[in-house]
């Protein structure tokens, strides 16, 4: 298992870094926030990302993808994190696309994959129903009605839900909340009767929505995979999203660390740079150590997603380890960045505050530290 990018992956990372620095710097994200952009991202920029092939990176050639793997995606997401660049790459391609790839029939893949890869349509994955991520806790009901289903319930924190063409909804066709069995997946058109989508404010000013399904009727052809057996594909897709989000957290944290080190070198007090004070050097070294540990776990998580010799439980453990450690390092280093910048660290004028807000939301998305520590422990116990 390699913990560094290959030559091709590094080339992809360098290209993404150059593109995002020129087209989507932090100032562009600040502008999107100040203008209150409803979708939270620049549609023209997203089109350019699609034209560069980023939306095709993870999928097999048979589905129109580049078959470049999650590690290739990770190289891009790290640069997305460095620039705080907003796009539906995670929600529509990594999460939505993965569910359709893993659970969809040939007809469903034919209907959606080309449109997702081409950026012509967007889907949003609707899983959680409370602020705390837990895919097994699905309570939204799908009841059989004739040759289809009726879906009723509410989903919260649906990433990039505003403006989506369709939702992939995790619904319960059997069992009880907390059980993995009995969860089914459905594609629900955003304009279907009974679908209500409303904006949900979050700290990072990104596109999050509340989705209400009021007796929404769908045909049997809308179901992805077998009835009641959707959890495995859902969890595998979420793991791809978790490691990509971990890579984004790593990039954002690296940028905060670099900015803080530069500040310590240039901020002068008592006629010397404050970075010459040993106490601050120790804090910087402590941050560096945690950043490198996070990098190792993220690279291992990305590599695990691409390794067909590993079983699902091992990949899940590696994904949880990467998401937990990337979030842990981001939490520690973002706090240090604020403190080492003094009072300016909490002002809106400094980019430090924007990174802090995005990091806090990304830490909670797709499972916070408590969720992934518990999951890692449960998976390890089950294997022993």
Short mmCIF file of C-alpha atoms in Angstrom, two decimals:
data_model
loop_
_atom_site.label_atom_id
_atom_site.label_comp_id
_atom_site.label_asym_id
_atom_site.label_seq_id
_atom_site.Cartn_x
_atom_site.Cartn_y
_atom_site.Cartn_z
CA UNK A 1 0.00 0.00 0.00
CA UNK A 2 1.69 3.19 -1.19
CA UNK A 3 1.32 6.26 1.04
CA UNK A 4 2.44 8.71 -1.66
CA UNK A 5 0.90 9.75 -4.97
CA UNK A 6 2.14 8.05 -8.13
CA UNK A 7 3.67 10.18 -10.88
CA UNK A 8 0.30 10.38 -12.69
CA UNK A 9 -1.60 11.22 -9.50
CA UNK A 10 0.92 13.92 -8.57
CA UNK A 11 0.54 15.39 -12.07
CA UNK A 12 -3.23 15.48 -11.50
CA UNK A 13 -2.68 17.19 -8.13
CA UNK A 14 -0.37 19.79 -9.69
CA UNK A 15 -2.87 20.49 -12.47
CA UNK A 16 -5.70 20.86 -9.96
CA UNK A 17 -3.58 23.16 -7.79
CA UNK A 18 -2.75 25.43 -10.72
CA UNK A 19 -6.35 25.49 -11.98
CA UNK A 20 -8.01 26.16 -8.62
CA UNK A 21 -5.48 28.78 -7.59
CA UNK A 22 -6.23 30.68 -10.81
CA UNK A 23 -10.00 30.06 -11.11
CA UNK A 24 -11.23 29.35 -7.60
CA UNK A 25 -9.08 30.97 -4.90
CA UNK A 26 -10.39 31.65 -1.39
CA UNK A 27 -11.52 35.12 -2.50
CA UNK A 28 -13.97 33.47 -4.93
CA UNK A 29 -15.52 31.47 -2.08
CA UNK A 30 -15.82 34.63 0.01
CA UNK A 31 -17.62 36.29 -2.93
CA UNK A 32 -20.05 33.35 -3.29
CA UNK A 33 -20.87 33.62 0.41
CA UNK A 34 -21.32 37.40 0.37
CA UNK A 35 -23.57 37.23 -2.70
CA UNK A 36 -25.65 34.46 -1.11
CA UNK A 37 -25.31 32.11 -4.09
CA UNK A 38 -28.21 29.67 -3.65
CA UNK A 39 -26.39 26.63 -5.00
CA UNK A 40 -23.21 27.56 -3.13
CA UNK A 41 -20.93 27.04 -6.12
CA UNK A 42 -20.10 28.63 -9.46
CA UNK A 43 -21.89 26.70 -12.24
CA UNK A 44 -19.41 27.90 -14.88
CA UNK A 45 -16.48 26.69 -12.78
CA UNK A 46 -18.19 23.33 -12.28
CA UNK A 47 -18.52 23.03 -16.06
CA UNK A 48 -14.77 23.62 -16.41
CA UNK A 49 -14.07 20.94 -13.78
CA UNK A 50 -16.24 18.51 -15.75
CA UNK A 51 -14.47 19.42 -19.00
CA UNK A 52 -11.15 18.63 -17.30
CA UNK A 53 -12.44 15.13 -16.60
CA UNK A 54 -12.65 15.33 -12.81
CA UNK A 55 -16.20 13.91 -12.75
CA UNK A 56 -15.02 10.81 -14.65
CA UNK A 57 -12.01 10.01 -12.43
CA UNK A 58 -13.46 7.27 -10.17
CA UNK A 59 -15.65 5.31 -12.58
CA UNK A 60 -14.74 2.27 -14.73
CA UNK A 61 -14.24 2.77 -18.45
CA UNK A 62 -17.31 0.62 -19.14
CA UNK A 63 -19.43 3.36 -17.54
CA UNK A 64 -17.64 6.17 -19.33
CA UNK A 65 -15.11 6.87 -16.59
CA UNK A 66 -11.34 7.25 -16.54
CA UNK A 67 -10.80 4.45 -14.00
CA UNK A 68 -8.29 6.56 -12.13
CA UNK A 69 -9.41 5.48 -8.68
CA UNK A 70 -10.07 7.16 -5.37
CA UNK A 71 -6.42 8.11 -4.97
CA UNK A 72 -6.72 10.18 -8.12
CA UNK A 73 -9.81 11.80 -6.63
CA UNK A 74 -7.94 12.39 -3.38
CA UNK A 75 -5.27 14.35 -5.20
CA UNK A 76 -8.00 16.68 -6.50
CA UNK A 77 -9.87 16.93 -3.19
CA UNK A 78 -6.70 17.90 -1.35
CA UNK A 79 -6.37 20.90 -3.66
CA UNK A 80 -10.09 21.65 -3.29
CA UNK A 81 -9.50 21.84 0.45
CA UNK A 82 -6.49 24.10 0.07
CA UNK A 83 -8.59 26.62 -1.87
CA UNK A 84 -11.94 26.02 -0.11
CA UNK A 85 -13.39 25.48 -3.61
CA UNK A 86 -17.09 24.65 -3.62
CA UNK A 87 -18.49 22.22 -6.20
CA UNK A 88 -20.91 19.26 -6.38
CA UNK A 89 -18.02 16.84 -7.05
CA UNK A 90 -18.45 15.11 -3.68
CA UNK A 91 -22.26 15.07 -3.51
CA UNK A 92 -23.19 14.25 -7.08
CA UNK A 93 -20.20 12.32 -8.44
CA UNK A 94 -18.46 10.61 -5.52
CA UNK A 95 -21.56 9.80 -3.43
CA UNK A 96 -24.45 9.78 -5.91
CA UNK A 97 -22.43 8.27 -8.73
CA UNK A 98 -21.00 5.56 -6.47
CA UNK A 99 -24.46 4.44 -5.32
CA UNK A 100 -25.66 4.16 -8.91
CA UNK A 101 -22.46 2.35 -9.93
CA UNK A 102 -22.65 -0.12 -7.03
CA UNK A 103 -26.40 -0.72 -6.75
CA UNK A 104 -27.94 0.42 -10.02
CA UNK A 105 -29.14 -1.87 -12.80
CA UNK A 106 -27.70 -1.56 -16.31
CA UNK A 107 -30.75 0.49 -17.29
CA UNK A 108 -30.31 2.85 -14.32
CA UNK A 109 -26.60 3.20 -15.01
CA UNK A 110 -27.34 3.95 -18.67
CA UNK A 111 -29.89 6.56 -17.66
CA UNK A 112 -27.71 8.39 -15.14
CA UNK A 113 -23.96 7.78 -15.38
CA UNK A 114 -23.31 9.62 -18.64
CA UNK A 115 -25.40 12.57 -17.42
CA UNK A 116 -23.53 12.73 -14.09
CA UNK A 117 -20.10 12.39 -15.66
CA UNK A 118 -21.00 14.96 -18.32
CA UNK A 119 -22.28 17.40 -15.70
CA UNK A 120 -25.69 17.55 -17.40
CA UNK A 121 -27.53 16.40 -14.28
CA UNK A 122 -26.89 16.43 -10.55
CA UNK A 123 -28.07 14.04 -7.87
CA UNK A 124 -27.90 14.52 -4.10
CA UNK A 125 -27.66 11.71 -1.57
CA UNK A 126 -30.30 11.96 1.18
CA UNK A 127 -29.39 9.76 4.15
CA UNK A 128 -29.40 11.50 7.52
CA UNK A 129 -32.50 12.63 9.34
CA UNK A 130 -30.86 14.28 12.36
CA UNK A 131 -27.70 16.42 12.76
CA UNK A 132 -25.74 13.30 13.77
CA UNK A 133 -24.64 11.06 10.87
CA UNK A 134 -25.85 7.48 11.19
CA UNK A 135 -26.92 5.68 7.99
CA UNK A 136 -28.37 2.72 9.90
CA UNK A 137 -30.75 5.04 11.77
CA UNK A 138 -32.89 5.63 8.67
CA UNK A 139 -36.55 5.92 9.67
CA UNK A 140 -38.10 7.41 6.49
CA UNK A 141 -40.61 4.81 5.29
CA UNK A 142 -41.17 3.42 1.82
CA UNK A 143 -44.41 1.45 1.69
CA UNK A 144 -45.40 -0.80 -1.17
CA UNK A 145 -48.35 0.54 -3.17
CA UNK A 146 -49.39 -1.37 -6.28
CA UNK A 147 -46.32 -1.90 -8.43
CA UNK A 148 -44.38 0.89 -6.73
CA UNK A 149 -43.75 2.59 -3.41
CA UNK A 150 -44.94 5.58 -1.40
CA UNK A 151 -42.20 7.49 0.46
CA UNK A 152 -42.94 9.67 3.47
CA UNK A 153 -40.49 11.37 5.79
CA UNK A 154 -37.81 14.04 6.12
CA UNK A 155 -34.09 14.17 5.37
CA UNK A 156 -31.73 16.78 6.80
CA UNK A 157 -28.38 18.22 5.75
CA UNK A 158 -28.70 17.04 2.15
CA UNK A 159 -25.47 18.31 0.57
CA UNK A 160 -26.04 20.29 -2.65
CA UNK A 161 -29.75 19.50 -2.43
CA UNK A 162 -30.84 22.87 -3.84
CA UNK A 163 -30.94 22.66 -7.61
CA UNK A 164 -30.41 18.89 -7.76
CA UNK A 165 -32.22 17.06 -10.56
CA UNK A 166 -32.91 14.04 -8.37
CA UNK A 167 -32.31 12.60 -4.93
CA UNK A 168 -31.03 9.19 -3.97
CA UNK A 169 -33.10 8.50 -0.88
CA UNK A 170 -32.32 5.87 1.74
CA UNK A 171 -35.68 4.59 2.99
CA UNK A 172 -36.80 1.83 5.27
CA UNK A 173 -38.86 -0.96 3.69
CA UNK A 174 -38.35 -3.26 6.65
CA UNK A 175 -36.75 -3.56 10.08
CA UNK A 176 -36.37 -0.80 12.62
CA UNK A 177 -34.18 2.34 12.83
CA UNK A 178 -30.71 1.27 13.91
CA UNK A 179 -30.77 -1.95 11.87
CA UNK A 180 -28.76 -2.25 8.66
CA UNK A 181 -31.25 -4.66 7.11
CA UNK A 182 -34.45 -3.29 5.64
CA UNK A 183 -32.92 -0.18 4.04
CA UNK A 184 -33.72 0.37 0.35
CA UNK A 185 -32.44 3.03 -2.04
CA UNK A 186 -34.62 5.00 -4.44
CA UNK A 187 -34.04 7.61 -7.13
CA UNK A 188 -36.63 10.34 -6.65
CA UNK A 189 -36.99 13.14 -9.21
CA UNK A 190 -36.74 16.60 -7.67
CA UNK A 191 -39.94 17.66 -9.45
CA UNK A 192 -42.00 14.66 -8.31
CA UNK A 193 -45.32 15.47 -6.63
CA UNK A 194 -44.89 15.73 -2.86
CA UNK A 195 -41.19 16.66 -2.90
CA UNK A 196 -40.29 19.80 -0.95
CA UNK A 197 -36.74 21.18 -0.83
CA UNK A 198 -35.81 24.09 1.40
CA UNK A 199 -32.45 25.71 2.17
CA UNK A 200 -30.65 24.90 5.40
CA UNK A 201 -28.15 27.39 6.78
CA UNK A 202 -24.79 26.00 7.82
CA UNK A 203 -21.62 27.58 9.16
CA UNK A 204 -19.71 27.20 5.89
CA UNK A 205 -22.43 28.87 3.73
CA UNK A 206 -22.49 25.86 1.39
CA UNK A 207 -25.57 24.34 -0.27
CA UNK A 208 -27.39 22.19 2.29
CA UNK A 209 -31.09 21.42 2.18
CA UNK A 210 -33.95 19.86 4.06
CA UNK A 211 -35.86 17.35 1.95
CA UNK A 212 -39.47 16.55 2.80
CA UNK A 213 -41.20 13.66 1.06
CA UNK A 214 -44.97 13.83 1.50
CA UNK A 215 -46.45 10.59 0.15
CA UNK A 216 -44.19 10.65 -2.90
CA UNK A 217 -45.04 7.87 -5.33
CA UNK A 218 -42.29 6.15 -7.31
CA UNK A 219 -42.34 3.09 -9.56
CA UNK A 220 -40.49 -0.13 -8.83
CA UNK A 221 -37.93 0.93 -11.46
CA UNK A 222 -36.85 3.75 -9.13
CA UNK A 223 -35.46 1.26 -6.60
CA UNK A 224 -31.67 0.73 -6.72
CA UNK A 225 -30.79 -2.87 -5.94
CA UNK A 226 -32.81 -5.42 -4.04
CA UNK A 227 -35.50 -4.37 -1.59
CA UNK A 228 -34.20 -4.05 1.95
CA UNK A 229 -30.59 -4.77 0.94
CA UNK A 230 -29.32 -1.29 0.12
CA UNK A 231 -27.13 -0.70 3.16
CA UNK A 232 -23.96 -2.39 1.83
CA UNK A 233 -23.87 -0.29 -1.36
CA UNK A 234 -24.83 2.83 0.58
CA UNK A 235 -22.07 2.32 3.14
CA UNK A 236 -19.47 1.55 0.44
CA UNK A 237 -20.41 4.77 -1.39
CA UNK A 238 -20.27 6.71 1.87
CA UNK A 239 -16.77 5.33 2.51
CA UNK A 240 -15.59 6.72 -0.83
CA UNK A 241 -17.08 10.05 0.19
CA UNK A 242 -15.50 9.86 3.65
CA UNK A 243 -11.95 9.42 2.35
CA UNK A 244 -12.44 12.18 -0.24
CA UNK A 245 -13.76 14.49 2.48
CA UNK A 246 -10.77 13.49 4.62
CA UNK A 247 -8.50 14.53 1.73
CA UNK A 248 -10.32 17.87 1.54
CA UNK A 249 -9.84 18.33 5.30
CA UNK A 250 -6.15 17.49 4.88
CA UNK A 251 -5.76 20.13 2.17
CA UNK A 252 -7.57 22.80 4.21
CA UNK A 253 -5.47 21.98 7.27
CA UNK A 254 -2.23 22.09 5.27
CA UNK A 255 -3.18 25.53 3.97
CA UNK A 256 -3.96 26.77 7.50
CA UNK A 257 -0.64 25.39 8.75
CA UNK A 258 1.33 27.03 5.92
CA UNK A 259 -0.44 30.36 6.51
CA UNK A 260 0.29 30.23 10.24
CA UNK A 261 3.97 29.38 9.76
CA UNK A 262 4.31 32.32 7.37
CA UNK A 263 2.66 34.59 9.96
CA UNK A 264 5.08 33.40 12.67
CA UNK A 265 7.99 34.25 10.36
CA UNK A 266 6.79 37.75 9.53
CA UNK A 267 4.97 39.03 12.66
CA UNK A 268 7.55 41.01 14.64
CA UNK A 269 7.36 41.68 18.36
CA UNK A 270 10.15 42.90 20.64
CA UNK A 271 12.14 43.49 17.41
CA UNK A 272 12.19 39.78 16.47
CA UNK A 273 9.83 37.50 14.52
CA UNK A 274 7.50 35.79 16.98
CA UNK A 275 8.42 32.49 15.34
CA UNK A 276 11.81 32.75 17.04
CA UNK A 277 10.14 32.13 20.42
CA UNK A 278 10.76 28.54 21.47
CA UNK A 279 7.28 28.07 22.93
CA UNK A 280 5.69 28.88 19.56
CA UNK A 281 8.19 26.65 17.72
CA UNK A 282 7.09 23.76 19.93
CA UNK A 283 3.44 24.40 19.07
CA UNK A 284 4.27 24.55 15.36
CA UNK A 285 6.21 21.27 15.59
CA UNK A 286 3.24 19.65 17.40
CA UNK A 287 0.93 20.75 14.56
CA UNK A 288 3.36 19.43 11.94
CA UNK A 289 3.47 16.00 13.59
CA UNK A 290 -0.35 15.72 13.64
CA UNK A 291 -0.54 16.90 10.04
CA UNK A 292 1.85 14.18 8.89
CA UNK A 293 -0.06 11.52 10.82
CA UNK A 294 -3.26 12.70 9.15
CA UNK A 295 -1.60 12.57 5.73
CA UNK A 296 -0.56 8.96 6.28
CA UNK A 297 -4.06 7.83 7.27
CA UNK A 298 -5.69 9.69 4.38
CA UNK A 299 -3.30 8.19 1.82
CA UNK A 300 -3.86 4.73 3.31
CA UNK A 301 -7.64 5.25 3.18
CA UNK A 302 -7.56 6.35 -0.45
CA UNK A 303 -5.34 3.41 -1.40
CA UNK A 304 -7.66 0.99 0.44
CA UNK A 305 -10.65 2.12 -1.65
CA UNK A 306 -8.72 1.15 -4.80
CA UNK A 307 -7.44 -2.20 -3.51
CA UNK A 308 -9.70 -5.06 -4.73
CA UNK A 309 -7.88 -7.58 -2.52
CA UNK A 310 -9.29 -6.00 0.65
CA UNK A 311 -12.66 -6.97 2.05
CA UNK A 312 -15.43 -4.45 2.74
CA UNK A 313 -14.78 -4.39 6.51
CA UNK A 314 -11.09 -3.55 6.06
CA UNK A 315 -11.89 -0.76 3.61
CA UNK A 316 -14.51 0.56 6.03
CA UNK A 317 -11.99 0.59 8.90
CA UNK A 318 -9.44 2.46 6.79
CA UNK A 319 -12.07 4.99 5.73
CA UNK A 320 -13.09 5.60 9.34
CA UNK A 321 -9.46 5.90 10.44
CA UNK A 322 -8.77 8.48 7.70
CA UNK A 323 -11.91 10.54 8.39
CA UNK A 324 -11.31 10.52 12.16
CA UNK A 325 -7.62 11.47 12.02
CA UNK A 326 -8.07 14.11 9.31
CA UNK A 327 -10.87 15.66 11.39
CA UNK A 328 -8.84 15.40 14.59
CA UNK A 329 -5.79 17.10 13.04
CA UNK A 330 -8.00 19.76 11.45
CA UNK A 331 -9.62 20.49 14.81
CA UNK A 332 -6.29 20.77 16.64
CA UNK A 333 -4.48 22.82 13.98
CA UNK A 334 -7.39 25.16 13.24
CA UNK A 335 -7.55 26.05 16.96
CA UNK A 336 -3.80 26.66 17.01
CA UNK A 337 -4.05 28.78 13.85
CA UNK A 338 -6.66 31.02 15.45
CA UNK A 339 -4.66 31.42 18.65
CA UNK A 340 -1.28 31.96 16.97
CA UNK A 341 -2.82 34.70 14.81
CA UNK A 342 -3.88 36.44 18.02
CA UNK A 343 -7.12 38.42 18.05
CA UNK A 344 -7.15 38.63 14.25
CA UNK A 345 -7.67 34.87 14.03
CA UNK A 346 -11.39 35.15 14.74
CA UNK A 347 -12.13 38.10 12.42
CA UNK A 348 -13.92 37.66 9.11
CA UNK A 349 -11.27 39.68 7.29
CA UNK A 350 -8.73 36.90 7.72
CA UNK A 351 -9.09 33.72 5.65
CA UNK A 352 -8.34 31.71 8.80
CA UNK A 353 -11.97 32.15 9.84
CA UNK A 354 -13.29 30.83 6.52
CA UNK A 355 -11.12 27.71 6.78
CA UNK A 356 -12.27 27.22 10.38
CA UNK A 357 -15.96 27.31 9.38
CA UNK A 358 -15.54 24.88 6.48
CA UNK A 359 -13.48 22.52 8.63
CA UNK A 360 -16.10 22.42 11.38
CA UNK A 361 -18.85 21.44 8.90
CA UNK A 362 -16.64 18.91 7.09
CA UNK A 363 -15.70 17.33 10.43
CA UNK A 364 -19.36 16.62 11.18
CA UNK A 365 -20.34 15.57 7.64
CA UNK A 366 -20.41 11.82 6.89
CA UNK A 367 -19.56 11.05 10.51
CA UNK A 368 -17.78 12.99 13.23
CA UNK A 369 -14.90 11.71 15.34
CA UNK A 370 -17.14 9.88 17.84
CA UNK A 371 -18.99 8.07 15.04
CA UNK A 372 -15.81 6.86 13.33
CA UNK A 373 -14.01 5.82 16.52
CA UNK A 374 -17.06 3.72 17.48
CA UNK A 375 -17.33 2.29 13.95
CA UNK A 376 -13.62 1.40 13.83
CA UNK A 377 -13.93 -0.35 17.19
CA UNK A 378 -17.08 -2.26 16.21
CA UNK A 379 -15.54 -3.45 12.93
CA UNK A 380 -12.33 -4.52 14.68
CA UNK A 381 -14.28 -6.42 17.36
CA UNK A 382 -16.39 -8.18 14.74
CA UNK A 383 -13.28 -9.36 12.89
CA UNK A 384 -11.50 -10.61 16.04
#
